[in-house]
mmCIF file with all atom_site columns, C-alpha atoms in Angstrom:
data_model
loop_
_atom_site.group_PDB
_atom_site.id
_atom_site.type_symbol
_atom_site.label_atom_id
_atom_site.label_alt_id
_atom_site.label_comp_id
_atom_site.label_asym_id
_atom_site.label_entity_id
_atom_site.label_seq_id
_atom_site.pdbx_PDB_ins_code
_atom_site.Cartn_x
_atom_site.Cartn_y
_atom_site.Cartn_z
_atom_site.occupancy
_atom_site.B_iso_or_equiv
_atom_site.pdbx_formal_charge
_atom_site.auth_seq_id
_atom_site.auth_comp_id
_atom_site.auth_asym_id
_atom_site.auth_atom_id
_atom_site.pdbx_PDB_model_num
ATOM 1  C CA . UNK S 1 1  ? -4.122  -13.189 5.227  1.00 0.00 ? 1  UNK S CA 1
ATOM 2  C CA . UNK S 1 2  ? -5.143  -14.055 8.764  1.00 0.00 ? 2  UNK S CA 1
ATOM 3  C CA . UNK S 1 3  ? -8.192  -12.899 10.713 1.00 0.00 ? 3  UNK S CA 1
ATOM 4  C CA . UNK S 1 4  ? -7.838  -13.066 14.476 1.00 0.00 ? 4  UNK S CA 1
ATOM 5  C CA . UNK S 1 5  ? -9.523  -11.848 17.628 1.00 0.00 ? 5  UNK S CA 1
ATOM 6  C CA . UNK S 1 6  ? -7.435  -9.102  19.200 1.00 0.00 ? 6  UNK S CA 1
ATOM 7  C CA . UNK S 1 7  ? -9.247  -8.652  22.534 1.00 0.00 ? 7  UNK S CA 1
ATOM 8  C CA . UNK S 1 8  ? -8.381  -10.457 25.727 1.00 0.00 ? 8  UNK S CA 1
ATOM 9  C CA . UNK S 1 9  ? -10.772 -12.722 27.592 1.00 0.00 ? 9  UNK S CA 1
ATOM 10 C CA . UNK S 1 10 ? -13.263 -10.847 29.721 1.00 0.00 ? 10 UNK S CA 1
ATOM 11 C CA . UNK S 1 11 ? -13.208 -7.661  27.622 1.00 0.00 ? 11 UNK S CA 1
ATOM 12 C CA . UNK S 1 12 ? -16.705 -6.302  27.000 1.00 0.00 ? 12 UNK S CA 1
ATOM 13 C CA . UNK S 1 13 ? -15.971 -5.168  23.445 1.00 0.00 ? 13 UNK S CA 1
ATOM 14 C CA . UNK S 1 14 ? -14.472 -7.705  21.040 1.00 0.00 ? 14 UNK S CA 1
ATOM 15 C CA . UNK S 1 15 ? -12.062 -6.530  18.350 1.00 0.00 ? 15 UNK S CA 1
ATOM 16 C CA . UNK S 1 16 ? -10.883 -8.376  15.256 1.00 0.00 ? 16 UNK S CA 1
ATOM 17 C CA . UNK S 1 17 ? -7.735  -7.860  13.196 1.00 0.00 ? 17 UNK S CA 1
ATOM 18 C CA . UNK S 1 18 ? -6.855  -8.806  9.662  1.00 0.00 ? 18 UNK S CA 1
ATOM 19 C CA . UNK S 1 19 ? -3.166  -9.390  9.077  1.00 0.00 ? 19 UNK S CA 1
ATOM 20 C CA . UNK S 1 20 ? -2.052  -9.114  5.481  1.00 0.00 ? 20 UNK S CA 1
ATOM 21 C CA . UNK S 1 21 ? 1.124   -9.993  3.665  1.00 0.00 ? 21 UNK S CA 1
ATOM 22 C CA . UNK S 1 22 ? 2.467   -6.957  1.796  1.00 0.00 ? 22 UNK S CA 1
ATOM 23 C CA . UNK S 1 23 ? 1.284   -8.231  -1.613 1.00 0.00 ? 23 UNK S CA 1
ATOM 24 C CA . UNK S 1 24 ? -2.293  -8.761  -0.332 1.00 0.00 ? 24 UNK S CA 1
ATOM 25 C CA . UNK S 1 25 ? -3.071  -5.214  0.848  1.00 0.00 ? 25 UNK S CA 1
ATOM 26 C CA . UNK S 1 26 ? -3.596  -3.443  -2.505 1.00 0.00 ? 26 UNK S CA 1
ATOM 27 C CA . UNK S 1 27 ? -5.873  -6.137  -3.997 1.00 0.00 ? 27 UNK S CA 1
ATOM 28 C CA . UNK S 1 28 ? -7.976  -6.156  -0.810 1.00 0.00 ? 28 UNK S CA 1
ATOM 29 C CA . UNK S 1 29 ? -8.245  -2.357  -0.840 1.00 0.00 ? 29 UNK S CA 1
ATOM 30 C CA . UNK S 1 30 ? -9.383  -2.419  -4.478 1.00 0.00 ? 30 UNK S CA 1
ATOM 31 C CA . UNK S 1 31 ? -11.917 -5.134  -3.627 1.00 0.00 ? 31 UNK S CA 1
ATOM 32 C CA . UNK S 1 32 ? -13.356 -2.985  -0.818 1.00 0.00 ? 32 UNK S CA 1
ATOM 33 C CA . UNK S 1 33 ? -13.656 0.047   -3.092 1.00 0.00 ? 33 UNK S CA 1
ATOM 34 C CA . UNK S 1 34 ? -15.489 -1.968  -5.783 1.00 0.00 ? 34 UNK S CA 1
ATOM 35 C CA . UNK S 1 35 ? -17.718 -3.702  -3.249 1.00 0.00 ? 35 UNK S CA 1
ATOM 36 C CA . UNK S 1 36 ? -18.669 -0.335  -1.723 1.00 0.00 ? 36 UNK S CA 1
ATOM 37 C CA . UNK S 1 37 ? -19.541 1.066   -5.162 1.00 0.00 ? 37 UNK S CA 1
ATOM 38 C CA . UNK S 1 38 ? -21.670 -1.965  -6.022 1.00 0.00 ? 38 UNK S CA 1
ATOM 39 C CA . UNK S 1 39 ? -23.519 -2.375  -2.699 1.00 0.00 ? 39 UNK S CA 1
ATOM 40 C CA . UNK S 1 40 ? -24.428 1.091   -1.480 1.00 0.00 ? 40 UNK S CA 1
ATOM 41 C CA . UNK S 1 41 ? -27.346 0.103   0.770  1.00 0.00 ? 41 UNK S CA 1
ATOM 42 C CA . UNK S 1 42 ? -25.976 -3.005  2.473  1.00 0.00 ? 42 UNK S CA 1
ATOM 43 C CA . UNK S 1 43 ? -24.264 -3.184  5.821  1.00 0.00 ? 43 UNK S CA 1
ATOM 44 C CA . UNK S 1 44 ? -22.644 -0.313  7.671  1.00 0.00 ? 44 UNK S CA 1
ATOM 45 C CA . UNK S 1 45 ? -21.117 2.160   5.200  1.00 0.00 ? 45 UNK S CA 1
ATOM 46 C CA . UNK S 1 46 ? -19.152 3.847   7.976  1.00 0.00 ? 46 UNK S CA 1
ATOM 47 C CA . UNK S 1 47 ? -17.411 0.567   8.781  1.00 0.00 ? 47 UNK S CA 1
ATOM 48 C CA . UNK S 1 48 ? -16.157 0.107   5.235  1.00 0.00 ? 48 UNK S CA 1
ATOM 49 C CA . UNK S 1 49 ? -15.188 3.774   4.875  1.00 0.00 ? 49 UNK S CA 1
ATOM 50 C CA . UNK S 1 50 ? -13.260 3.597   8.148  1.00 0.00 ? 50 UNK S CA 1
ATOM 51 C CA . UNK S 1 51 ? -11.341 0.536   6.847  1.00 0.00 ? 51 UNK S CA 1
ATOM 52 C CA . UNK S 1 52 ? -10.547 2.332   3.583  1.00 0.00 ? 52 UNK S CA 1
ATOM 53 C CA . UNK S 1 53 ? -9.295  5.440   5.427  1.00 0.00 ? 53 UNK S CA 1
ATOM 54 C CA . UNK S 1 54 ? -7.108  3.365   7.726  1.00 0.00 ? 54 UNK S CA 1
ATOM 55 C CA . UNK S 1 55 ? -5.594  1.409   4.833  1.00 0.00 ? 55 UNK S CA 1
ATOM 56 C CA . UNK S 1 56 ? -4.872  4.661   2.965  1.00 0.00 ? 56 UNK S CA 1
ATOM 57 C CA . UNK S 1 57 ? -3.151  6.106   6.032  1.00 0.00 ? 57 UNK S CA 1
ATOM 58 C CA . UNK S 1 58 ? -1.028  3.010   6.660  1.00 0.00 ? 58 UNK S CA 1
ATOM 59 C CA . UNK S 1 59 ? -0.160  1.992   3.114  1.00 0.00 ? 59 UNK S CA 1
ATOM 60 C CA . UNK S 1 60 ? -0.118  5.387   1.454  1.00 0.00 ? 60 UNK S CA 1
ATOM 61 C CA . UNK S 1 61 ? -0.138  5.987   -2.282 1.00 0.00 ? 61 UNK S CA 1
ATOM 62 C CA . UNK S 1 62 ? 0.379   2.329   -3.220 1.00 0.00 ? 62 UNK S CA 1
ATOM 63 C CA . UNK S 1 63 ? -3.384  1.735   -2.894 1.00 0.00 ? 63 UNK S CA 1
ATOM 64 C CA . UNK S 1 64 ? -4.280  4.628   -5.176 1.00 0.00 ? 64 UNK S CA 1
ATOM 65 C CA . UNK S 1 65 ? -2.609  3.215   -8.288 1.00 0.00 ? 65 UNK S CA 1
#
């Protein structure tokens, strides 16, 4: 897994990416689901839900096992 900044210098909005190896995606997805269930009131729930939706769209049914 690698976390990197994806925006170029001088861009007003910074963006970060997480690059996963194929075998890391499903465990990370399951971790996010459990963390969301355990910590309902912390952080930005829309951020986590957006990540979960994007992972489901990209990876497909493999994360639903």
